[in-house]
mmCIF file of C-alpha atoms in Angstrom:
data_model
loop_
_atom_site.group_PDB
_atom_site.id
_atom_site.type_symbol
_atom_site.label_atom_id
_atom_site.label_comp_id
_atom_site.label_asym_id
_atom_site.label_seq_id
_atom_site.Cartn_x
_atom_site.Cartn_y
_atom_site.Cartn_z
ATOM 1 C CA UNK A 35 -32.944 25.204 -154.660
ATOM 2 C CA UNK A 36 -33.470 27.400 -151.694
ATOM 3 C CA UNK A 37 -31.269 30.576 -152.020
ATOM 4 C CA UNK A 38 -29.678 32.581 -148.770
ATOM 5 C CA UNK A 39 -26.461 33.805 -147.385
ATOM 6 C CA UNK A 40 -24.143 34.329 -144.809
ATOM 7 C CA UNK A 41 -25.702 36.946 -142.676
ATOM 8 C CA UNK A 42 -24.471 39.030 -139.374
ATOM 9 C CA UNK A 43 -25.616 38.275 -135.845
ATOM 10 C CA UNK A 44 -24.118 41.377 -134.967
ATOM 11 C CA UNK A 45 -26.021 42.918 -131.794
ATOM 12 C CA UNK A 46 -29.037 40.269 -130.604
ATOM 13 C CA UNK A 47 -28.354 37.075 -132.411
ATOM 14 C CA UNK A 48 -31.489 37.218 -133.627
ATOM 15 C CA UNK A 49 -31.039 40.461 -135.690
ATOM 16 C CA UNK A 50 -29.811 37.901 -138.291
ATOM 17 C CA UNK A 51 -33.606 36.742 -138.713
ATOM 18 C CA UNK A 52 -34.345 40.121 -140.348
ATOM 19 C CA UNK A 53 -31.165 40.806 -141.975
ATOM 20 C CA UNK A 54 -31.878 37.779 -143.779
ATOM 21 C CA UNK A 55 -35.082 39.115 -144.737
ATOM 22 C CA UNK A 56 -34.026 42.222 -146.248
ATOM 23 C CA UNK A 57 -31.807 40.670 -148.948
ATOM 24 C CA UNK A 58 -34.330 38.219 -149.410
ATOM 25 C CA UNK A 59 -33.091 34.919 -148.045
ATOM 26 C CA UNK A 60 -35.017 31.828 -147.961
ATOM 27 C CA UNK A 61 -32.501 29.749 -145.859
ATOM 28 C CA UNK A 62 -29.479 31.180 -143.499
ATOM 29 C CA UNK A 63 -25.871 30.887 -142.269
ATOM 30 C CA UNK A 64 -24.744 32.816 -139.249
ATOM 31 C CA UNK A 65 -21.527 32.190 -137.354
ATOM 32 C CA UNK A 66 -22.419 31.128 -133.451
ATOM 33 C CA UNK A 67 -19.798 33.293 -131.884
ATOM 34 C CA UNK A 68 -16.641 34.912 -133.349
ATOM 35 C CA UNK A 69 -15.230 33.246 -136.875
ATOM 36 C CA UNK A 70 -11.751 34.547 -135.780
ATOM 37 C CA UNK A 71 -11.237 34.422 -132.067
ATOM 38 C CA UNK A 72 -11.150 31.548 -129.630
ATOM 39 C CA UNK A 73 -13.492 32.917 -127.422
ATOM 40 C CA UNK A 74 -17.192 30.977 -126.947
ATOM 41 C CA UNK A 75 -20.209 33.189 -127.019
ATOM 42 C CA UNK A 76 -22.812 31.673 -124.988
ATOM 43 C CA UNK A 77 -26.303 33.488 -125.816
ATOM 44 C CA UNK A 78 -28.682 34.597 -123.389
ATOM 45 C CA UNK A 79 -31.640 31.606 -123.273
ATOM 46 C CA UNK A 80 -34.411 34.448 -124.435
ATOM 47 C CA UNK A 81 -32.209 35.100 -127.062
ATOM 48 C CA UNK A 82 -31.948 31.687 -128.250
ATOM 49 C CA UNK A 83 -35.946 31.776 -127.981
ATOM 50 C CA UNK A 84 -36.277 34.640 -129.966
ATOM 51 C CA UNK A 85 -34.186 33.703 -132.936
ATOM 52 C CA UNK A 86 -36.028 30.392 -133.297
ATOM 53 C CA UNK A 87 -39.564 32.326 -133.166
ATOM 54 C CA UNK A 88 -38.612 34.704 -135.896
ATOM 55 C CA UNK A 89 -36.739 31.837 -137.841
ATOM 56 C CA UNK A 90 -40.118 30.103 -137.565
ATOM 57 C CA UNK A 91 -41.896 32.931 -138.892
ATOM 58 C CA UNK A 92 -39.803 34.007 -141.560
ATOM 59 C CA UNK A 93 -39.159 30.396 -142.873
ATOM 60 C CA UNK A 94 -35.559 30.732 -143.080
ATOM 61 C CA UNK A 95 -34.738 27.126 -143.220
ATOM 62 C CA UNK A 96 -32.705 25.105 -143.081
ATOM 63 C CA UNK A 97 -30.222 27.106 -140.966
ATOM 64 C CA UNK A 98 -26.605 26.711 -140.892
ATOM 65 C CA UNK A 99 -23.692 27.725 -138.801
ATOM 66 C CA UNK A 100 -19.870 28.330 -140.335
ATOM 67 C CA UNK A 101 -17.395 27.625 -137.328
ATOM 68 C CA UNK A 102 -14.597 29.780 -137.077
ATOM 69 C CA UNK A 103 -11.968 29.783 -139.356
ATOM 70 C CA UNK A 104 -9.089 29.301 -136.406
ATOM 71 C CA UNK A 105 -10.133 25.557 -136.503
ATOM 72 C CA UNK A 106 -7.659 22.489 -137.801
ATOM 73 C CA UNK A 107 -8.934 19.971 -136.935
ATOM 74 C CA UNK A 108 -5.645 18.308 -138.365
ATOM 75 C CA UNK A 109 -3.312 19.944 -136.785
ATOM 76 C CA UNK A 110 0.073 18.010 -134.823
ATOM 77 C CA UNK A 111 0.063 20.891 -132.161
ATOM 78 C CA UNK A 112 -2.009 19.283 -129.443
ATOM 79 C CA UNK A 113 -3.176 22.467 -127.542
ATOM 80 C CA UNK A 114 -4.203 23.971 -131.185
ATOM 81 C CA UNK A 115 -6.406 20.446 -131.798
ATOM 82 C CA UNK A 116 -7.771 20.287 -128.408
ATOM 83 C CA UNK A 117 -9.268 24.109 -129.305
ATOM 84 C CA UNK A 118 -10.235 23.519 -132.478
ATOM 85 C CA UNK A 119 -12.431 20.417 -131.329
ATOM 86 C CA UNK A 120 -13.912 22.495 -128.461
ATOM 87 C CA UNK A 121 -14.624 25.348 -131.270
ATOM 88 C CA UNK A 122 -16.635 22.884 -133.252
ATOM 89 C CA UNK A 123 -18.050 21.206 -130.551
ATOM 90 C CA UNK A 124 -19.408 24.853 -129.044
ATOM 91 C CA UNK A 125 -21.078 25.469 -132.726
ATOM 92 C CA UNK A 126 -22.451 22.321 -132.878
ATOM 93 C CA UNK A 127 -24.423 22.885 -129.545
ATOM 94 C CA UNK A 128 -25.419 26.189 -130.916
ATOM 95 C CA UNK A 129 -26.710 24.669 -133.639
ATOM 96 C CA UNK A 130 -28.793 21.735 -131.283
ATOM 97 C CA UNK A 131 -29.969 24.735 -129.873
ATOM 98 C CA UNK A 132 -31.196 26.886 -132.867
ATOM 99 C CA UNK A 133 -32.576 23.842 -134.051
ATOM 100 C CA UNK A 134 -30.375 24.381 -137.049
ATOM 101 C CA UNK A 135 -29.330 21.535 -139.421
ATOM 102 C CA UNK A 136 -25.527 21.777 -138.840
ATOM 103 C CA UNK A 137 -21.630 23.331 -138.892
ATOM 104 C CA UNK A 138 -19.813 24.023 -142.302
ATOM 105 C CA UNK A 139 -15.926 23.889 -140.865
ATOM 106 C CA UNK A 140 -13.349 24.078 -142.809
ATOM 107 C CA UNK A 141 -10.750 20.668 -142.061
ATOM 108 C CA UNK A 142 -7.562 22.613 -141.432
ATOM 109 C CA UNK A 143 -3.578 21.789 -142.855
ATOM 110 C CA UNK A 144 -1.082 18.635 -141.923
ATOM 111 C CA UNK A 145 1.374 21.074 -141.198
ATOM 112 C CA UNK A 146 4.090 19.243 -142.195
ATOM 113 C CA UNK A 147 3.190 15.474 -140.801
ATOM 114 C CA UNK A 148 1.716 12.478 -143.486
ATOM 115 C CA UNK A 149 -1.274 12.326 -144.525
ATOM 116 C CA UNK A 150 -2.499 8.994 -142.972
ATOM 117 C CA UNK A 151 -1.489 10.568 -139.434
ATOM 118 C CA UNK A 152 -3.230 13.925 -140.166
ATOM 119 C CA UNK A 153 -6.745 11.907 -141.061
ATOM 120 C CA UNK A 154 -6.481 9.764 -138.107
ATOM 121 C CA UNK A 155 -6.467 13.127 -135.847
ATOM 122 C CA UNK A 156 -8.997 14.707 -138.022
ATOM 123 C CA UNK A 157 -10.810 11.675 -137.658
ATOM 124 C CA UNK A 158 -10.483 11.580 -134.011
ATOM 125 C CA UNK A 159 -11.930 15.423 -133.421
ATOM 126 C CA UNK A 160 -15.189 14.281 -135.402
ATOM 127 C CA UNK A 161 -15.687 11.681 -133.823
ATOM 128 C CA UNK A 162 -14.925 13.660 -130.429
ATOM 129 C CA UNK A 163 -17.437 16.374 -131.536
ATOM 130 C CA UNK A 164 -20.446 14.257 -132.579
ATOM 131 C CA UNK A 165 -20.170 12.323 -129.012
ATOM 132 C CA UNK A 166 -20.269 15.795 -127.179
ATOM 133 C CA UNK A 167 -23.398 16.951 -129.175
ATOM 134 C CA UNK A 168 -26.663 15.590 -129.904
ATOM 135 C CA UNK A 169 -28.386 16.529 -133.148
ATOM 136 C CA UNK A 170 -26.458 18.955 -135.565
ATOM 137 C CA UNK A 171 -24.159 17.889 -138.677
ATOM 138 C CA UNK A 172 -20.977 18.734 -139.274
ATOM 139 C CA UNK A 173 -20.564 19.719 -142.667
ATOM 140 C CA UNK A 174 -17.147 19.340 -144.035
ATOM 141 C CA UNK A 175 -16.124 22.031 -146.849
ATOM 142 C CA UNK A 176 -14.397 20.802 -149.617
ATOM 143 C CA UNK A 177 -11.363 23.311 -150.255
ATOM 144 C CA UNK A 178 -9.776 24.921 -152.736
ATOM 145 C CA UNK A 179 -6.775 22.751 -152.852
ATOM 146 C CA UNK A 180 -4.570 24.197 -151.068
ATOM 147 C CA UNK A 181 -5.716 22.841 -147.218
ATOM 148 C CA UNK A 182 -7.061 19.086 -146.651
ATOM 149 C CA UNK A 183 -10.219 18.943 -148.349
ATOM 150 C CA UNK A 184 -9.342 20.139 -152.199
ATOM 151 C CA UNK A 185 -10.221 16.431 -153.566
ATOM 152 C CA UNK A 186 -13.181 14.302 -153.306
ATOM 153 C CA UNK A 187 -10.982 11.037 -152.403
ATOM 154 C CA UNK A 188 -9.381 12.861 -149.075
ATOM 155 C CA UNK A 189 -13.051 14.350 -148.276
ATOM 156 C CA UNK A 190 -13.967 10.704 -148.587
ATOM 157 C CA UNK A 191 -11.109 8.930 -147.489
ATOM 158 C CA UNK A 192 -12.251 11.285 -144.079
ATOM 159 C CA UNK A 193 -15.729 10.233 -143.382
ATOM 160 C CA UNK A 194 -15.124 6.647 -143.920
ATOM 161 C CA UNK A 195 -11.827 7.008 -141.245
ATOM 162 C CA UNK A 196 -14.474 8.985 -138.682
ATOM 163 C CA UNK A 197 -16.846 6.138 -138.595
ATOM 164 C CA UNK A 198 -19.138 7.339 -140.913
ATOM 165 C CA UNK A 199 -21.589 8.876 -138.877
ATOM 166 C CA UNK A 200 -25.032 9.721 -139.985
ATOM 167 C CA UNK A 201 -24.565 12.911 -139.204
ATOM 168 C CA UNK A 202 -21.368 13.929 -141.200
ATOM 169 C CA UNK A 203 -21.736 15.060 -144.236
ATOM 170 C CA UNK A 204 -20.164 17.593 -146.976
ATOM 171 C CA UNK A 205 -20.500 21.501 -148.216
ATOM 172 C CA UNK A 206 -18.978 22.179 -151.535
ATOM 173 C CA UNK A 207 -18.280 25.800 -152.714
ATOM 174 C CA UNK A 208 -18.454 26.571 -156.345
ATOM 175 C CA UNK A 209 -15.119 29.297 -155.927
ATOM 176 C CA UNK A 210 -13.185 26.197 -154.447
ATOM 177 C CA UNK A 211 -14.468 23.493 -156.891
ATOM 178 C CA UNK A 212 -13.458 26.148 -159.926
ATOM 179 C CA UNK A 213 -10.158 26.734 -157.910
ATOM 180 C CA UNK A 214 -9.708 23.076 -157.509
ATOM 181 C CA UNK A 215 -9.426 22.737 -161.191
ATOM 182 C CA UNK A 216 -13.326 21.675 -161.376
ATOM 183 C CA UNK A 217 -14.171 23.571 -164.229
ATOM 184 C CA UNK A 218 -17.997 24.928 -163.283
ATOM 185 C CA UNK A 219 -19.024 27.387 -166.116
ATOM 186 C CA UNK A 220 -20.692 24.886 -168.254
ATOM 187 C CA UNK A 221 -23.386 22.198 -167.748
ATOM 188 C CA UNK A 222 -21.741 19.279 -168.924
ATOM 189 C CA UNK A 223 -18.678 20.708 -166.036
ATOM 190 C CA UNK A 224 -21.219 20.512 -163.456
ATOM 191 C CA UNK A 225 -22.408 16.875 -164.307
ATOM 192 C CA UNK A 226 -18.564 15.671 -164.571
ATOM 193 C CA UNK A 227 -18.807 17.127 -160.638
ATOM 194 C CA UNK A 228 -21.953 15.487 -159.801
ATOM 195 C CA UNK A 229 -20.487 12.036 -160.739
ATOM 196 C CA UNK A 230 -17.635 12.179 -159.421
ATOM 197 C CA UNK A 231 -18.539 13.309 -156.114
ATOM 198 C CA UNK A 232 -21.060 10.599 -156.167
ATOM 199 C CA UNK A 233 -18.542 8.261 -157.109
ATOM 200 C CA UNK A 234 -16.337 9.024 -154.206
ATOM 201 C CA UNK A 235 -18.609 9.896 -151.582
ATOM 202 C CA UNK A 236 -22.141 9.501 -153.020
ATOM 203 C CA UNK A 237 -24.380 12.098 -153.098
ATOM 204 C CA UNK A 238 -26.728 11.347 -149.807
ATOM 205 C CA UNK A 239 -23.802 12.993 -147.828
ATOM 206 C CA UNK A 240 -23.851 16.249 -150.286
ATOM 207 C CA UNK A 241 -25.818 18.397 -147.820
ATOM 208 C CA UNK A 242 -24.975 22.826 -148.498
ATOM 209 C CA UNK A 243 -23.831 24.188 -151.575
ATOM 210 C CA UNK A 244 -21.631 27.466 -151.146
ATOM 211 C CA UNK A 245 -22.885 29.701 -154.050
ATOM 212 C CA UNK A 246 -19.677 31.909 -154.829
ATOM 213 C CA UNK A 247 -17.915 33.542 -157.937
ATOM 214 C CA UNK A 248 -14.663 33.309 -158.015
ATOM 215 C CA UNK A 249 -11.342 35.921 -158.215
ATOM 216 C CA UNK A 250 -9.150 32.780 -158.392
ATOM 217 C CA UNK A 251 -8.802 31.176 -161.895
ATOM 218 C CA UNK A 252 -9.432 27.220 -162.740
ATOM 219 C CA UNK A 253 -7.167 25.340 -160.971
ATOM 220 C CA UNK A 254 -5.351 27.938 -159.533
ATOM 221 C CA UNK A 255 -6.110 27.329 -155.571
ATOM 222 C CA UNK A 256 -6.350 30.424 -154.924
ATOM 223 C CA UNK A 257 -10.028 30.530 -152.636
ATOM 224 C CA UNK A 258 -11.132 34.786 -153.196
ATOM 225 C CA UNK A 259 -14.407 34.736 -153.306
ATOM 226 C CA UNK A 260 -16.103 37.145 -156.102
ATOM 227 C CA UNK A 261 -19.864 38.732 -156.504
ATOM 228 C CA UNK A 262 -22.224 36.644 -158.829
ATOM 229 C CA UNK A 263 -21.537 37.379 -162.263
ATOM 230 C CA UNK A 264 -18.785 39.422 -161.721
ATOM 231 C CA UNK A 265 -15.931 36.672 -161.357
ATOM 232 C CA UNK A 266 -14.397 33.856 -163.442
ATOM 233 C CA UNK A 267 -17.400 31.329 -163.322
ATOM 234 C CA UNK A 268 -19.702 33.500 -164.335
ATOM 235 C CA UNK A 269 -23.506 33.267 -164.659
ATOM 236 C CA UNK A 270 -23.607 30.311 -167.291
ATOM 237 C CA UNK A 271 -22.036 28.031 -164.450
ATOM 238 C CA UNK A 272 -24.931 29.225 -161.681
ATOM 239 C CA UNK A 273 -27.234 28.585 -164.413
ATOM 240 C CA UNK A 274 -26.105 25.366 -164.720
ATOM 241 C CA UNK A 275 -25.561 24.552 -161.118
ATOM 242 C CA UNK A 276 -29.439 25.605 -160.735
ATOM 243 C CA UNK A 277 -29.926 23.368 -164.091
ATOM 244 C CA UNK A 278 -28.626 20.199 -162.625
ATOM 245 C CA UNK A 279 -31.202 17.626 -160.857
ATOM 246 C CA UNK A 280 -29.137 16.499 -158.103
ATOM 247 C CA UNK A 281 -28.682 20.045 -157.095
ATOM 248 C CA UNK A 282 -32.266 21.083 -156.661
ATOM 249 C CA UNK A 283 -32.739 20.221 -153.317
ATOM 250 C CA UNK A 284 -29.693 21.275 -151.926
ATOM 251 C CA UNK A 285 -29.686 24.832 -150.273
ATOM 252 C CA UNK A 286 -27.301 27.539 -151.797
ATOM 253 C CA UNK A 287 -25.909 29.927 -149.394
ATOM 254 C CA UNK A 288 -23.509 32.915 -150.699
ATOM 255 C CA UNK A 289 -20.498 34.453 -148.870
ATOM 256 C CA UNK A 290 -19.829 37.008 -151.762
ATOM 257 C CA UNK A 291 -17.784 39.849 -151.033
ATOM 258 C CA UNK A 292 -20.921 42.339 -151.871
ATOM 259 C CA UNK A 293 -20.871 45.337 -154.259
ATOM 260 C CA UNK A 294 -20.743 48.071 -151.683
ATOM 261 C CA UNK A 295 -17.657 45.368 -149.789
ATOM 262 C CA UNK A 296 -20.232 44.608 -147.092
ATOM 263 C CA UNK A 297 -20.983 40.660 -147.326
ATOM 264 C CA UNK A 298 -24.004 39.179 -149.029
ATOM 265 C CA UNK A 299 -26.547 42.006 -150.246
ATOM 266 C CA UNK A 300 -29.895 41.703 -152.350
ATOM 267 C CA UNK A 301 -28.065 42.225 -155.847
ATOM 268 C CA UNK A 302 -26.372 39.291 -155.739
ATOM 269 C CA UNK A 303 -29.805 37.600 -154.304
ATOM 270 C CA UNK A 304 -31.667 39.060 -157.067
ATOM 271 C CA UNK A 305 -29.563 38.058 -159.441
ATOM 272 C CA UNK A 306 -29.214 34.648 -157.975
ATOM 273 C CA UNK A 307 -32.612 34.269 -158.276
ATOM 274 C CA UNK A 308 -33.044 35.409 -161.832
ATOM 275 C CA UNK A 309 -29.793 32.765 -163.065
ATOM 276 C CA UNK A 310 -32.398 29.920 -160.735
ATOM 277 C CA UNK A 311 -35.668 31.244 -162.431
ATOM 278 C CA UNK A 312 -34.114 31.121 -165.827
ATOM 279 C CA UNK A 313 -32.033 27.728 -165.537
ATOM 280 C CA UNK A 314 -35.054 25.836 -163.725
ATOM 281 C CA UNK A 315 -38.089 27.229 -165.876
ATOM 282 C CA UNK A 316 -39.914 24.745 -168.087
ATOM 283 C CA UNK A 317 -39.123 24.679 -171.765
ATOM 284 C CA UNK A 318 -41.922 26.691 -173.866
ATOM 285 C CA UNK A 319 -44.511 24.170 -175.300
ATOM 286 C CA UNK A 320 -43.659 23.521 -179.078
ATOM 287 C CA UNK A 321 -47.346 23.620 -181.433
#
C-alpha cells in the first residue's frame, strides 16, 4: 500500500510536490482551491505545468483532491445544491488537469426531507458533475454516521441511483468506519469490513483509503480525527488494515491532526510505515 497525506498547496500549488517529500509521501492529496469557502481558484497554466513536472519526478502518485467541505450534494436548498455541484465540478477539472486520479467529497445531510428524495438529488449532482468533466473520479467518503454516507447500503444504494458510472467510486476512512460502529483494531474486524463492503458495493469501486486514528469511540459518530497510535484504533488495527490482501493496492492517505497540531508530519509517516513494514513482511522461514 502506497502511504501519503493530505498536504498544503499553500503559496505555488506546486509547493505541495515538496511538502510531500519532506514527510515522506509516496502518493498525495491536496485541496484544488479553498476546503471552506465558495470561491474557485483557477491556477496560473505554468503552475499547473510545474506541479505535474515535479509530481512526475517525485513519483507522488496517484494524486488526489478533497473538495471542500461546504459541499451537500443532498441538500433541498436549491441555490446551496447548484454550488455544491459547481464546487465539485471545479475540483474535478482540477483534477483532469493535474492528471490526478480523482475528488474525495464528502455527500452532505437530507436536512430534514426522505431519504429516497435526498438520493435522487445526490444522484442528480453526480451525474451533473461527471457530464461537465472528462477524466477524474469522484470518490465518495463513507461517513461517520452521522451525514449520508455512514452505511455501505446508502453508499451503494447511491452509485447504483447515479447510473453507475465508471468513474464513481468510494474512499473509506478508518476514524469513520471505527465511528460507524466498524470495529477496526483487530484483523478478523477488518475482514468482517472487507466483505461486507464487497457485498454491498464490491470491492472494484473501493478506490482511497483514509488512514486516520480516531478521538471518537466505536460507534459513537463522532468523526475527530487522532495521530497514528495515539487514538482509539490503535496500531494493531493499521497493522491489520496493512495485513489484509484486498487492501494492498489501495493508497492510504492520512489527515491526522499532527503532533506539533500542524496536519500530516513525518512521525505519523514513519510510523505508518513501520505498522506497513511489520504487518506486510514475510513470515521467518521455519528449519
Amino acid at each position: 500500500m502506497p502511504i501519503g497525506a493530505h498536504v498544503s498547496t499553500s503559496g505555488h500549488l506546486y509547493e505541495a510536490i515538496p511538502r510531500a517529500q519532506a514527510i515522506g509521501c509516496e502518493c498525495l492529496q491536496i485541496f484544488v482551491g479553498s476546503p471552506r469557502q465558495w470561491r474557485l481558484v483557477h491556477y496560473p497554466t505554468e503552475d499547473v505545468a510545474e506541479f505535474r513536472r515535479r509530481r512526475a519526478a517525485a513519483g507522488l502518485d496517484p494524486l488526489v483532491a478533497h473538495a471542500a467541505y461546504l459541499i451537500n450534494l443532498a441538500s433541498p436548498d436549491p441555490a446551496l445544491h447548484r454550488r455544491s455541484v459547481d464546487a465539485l465540478i471545479h475540483s474535478l477539472e482540477g483534477m483532469d488537469a493535474l492528471r490526478g486520479l480523482g475528488v474525495v467529497t464528502h455527500i452532505g445531510s437530507a436536512r430534514g426531507t426522505s431519504w429516497p428524495e435526498a438520493r435522487m438529488r445526490i444522484a442528480r449532482a453526480l451525474r451533473t458533475a461527471l457530464s461537465a468533466s472528462s477524466r477524474a473520479m469522484i470518490l465518495l467518503e463513507g461517513s461517520a454516521g452521522g451525514a449520508i454516507g455512514g452505511t455501505f447500503a446508502e453508499l451503494g444504494e447511491i452509485l447504483d441511483a447515479a447510473g453507475g458510472s465508471r468513474r464513481l467510486g468510494i474512499c473509506l476512512d478508518t476514524a469513520h468506519l471505527f465511528a460507524a460502529g466498524w470495529d477496526v483494531r483487530t484483523p478478523a474486524g477488518v475482514a468482517a469490513v472487507v466483505g461486507a463492503f464487497d457485498r454491498a458495493i464490491g470491492l472494484r469501486r473501493l478506490r482511497v483509503l483514509h488512514l486516520n486514528d480516531s478521538k471518537g469511540a466505536l460507534g459513537s459518530h463522532l468523526d475527530r480525527h487522532e495521530n497514528i497510535g495515539e487514538g482509539l484504533i490503535g496500531r494493531a488495527g493499521f497493522r491489520a488494515v496493512f495485513a489484509h490482501p484486498a487492501l494492498g493496492g489501495l493508497p492510504g492517505l492520512m489527515e491526522t491532526p499532527g503532533f506539533a497540531h500542524a496536519g500530516p508530519d513525518r512521525r505519523n509517516m514513519l510510523r505508518l510505515r513501520r505498522l506497513r513494514d511489520a504487518a506486510t513482511a514475510p513470515a521467518p522461514v521455519r528449519r
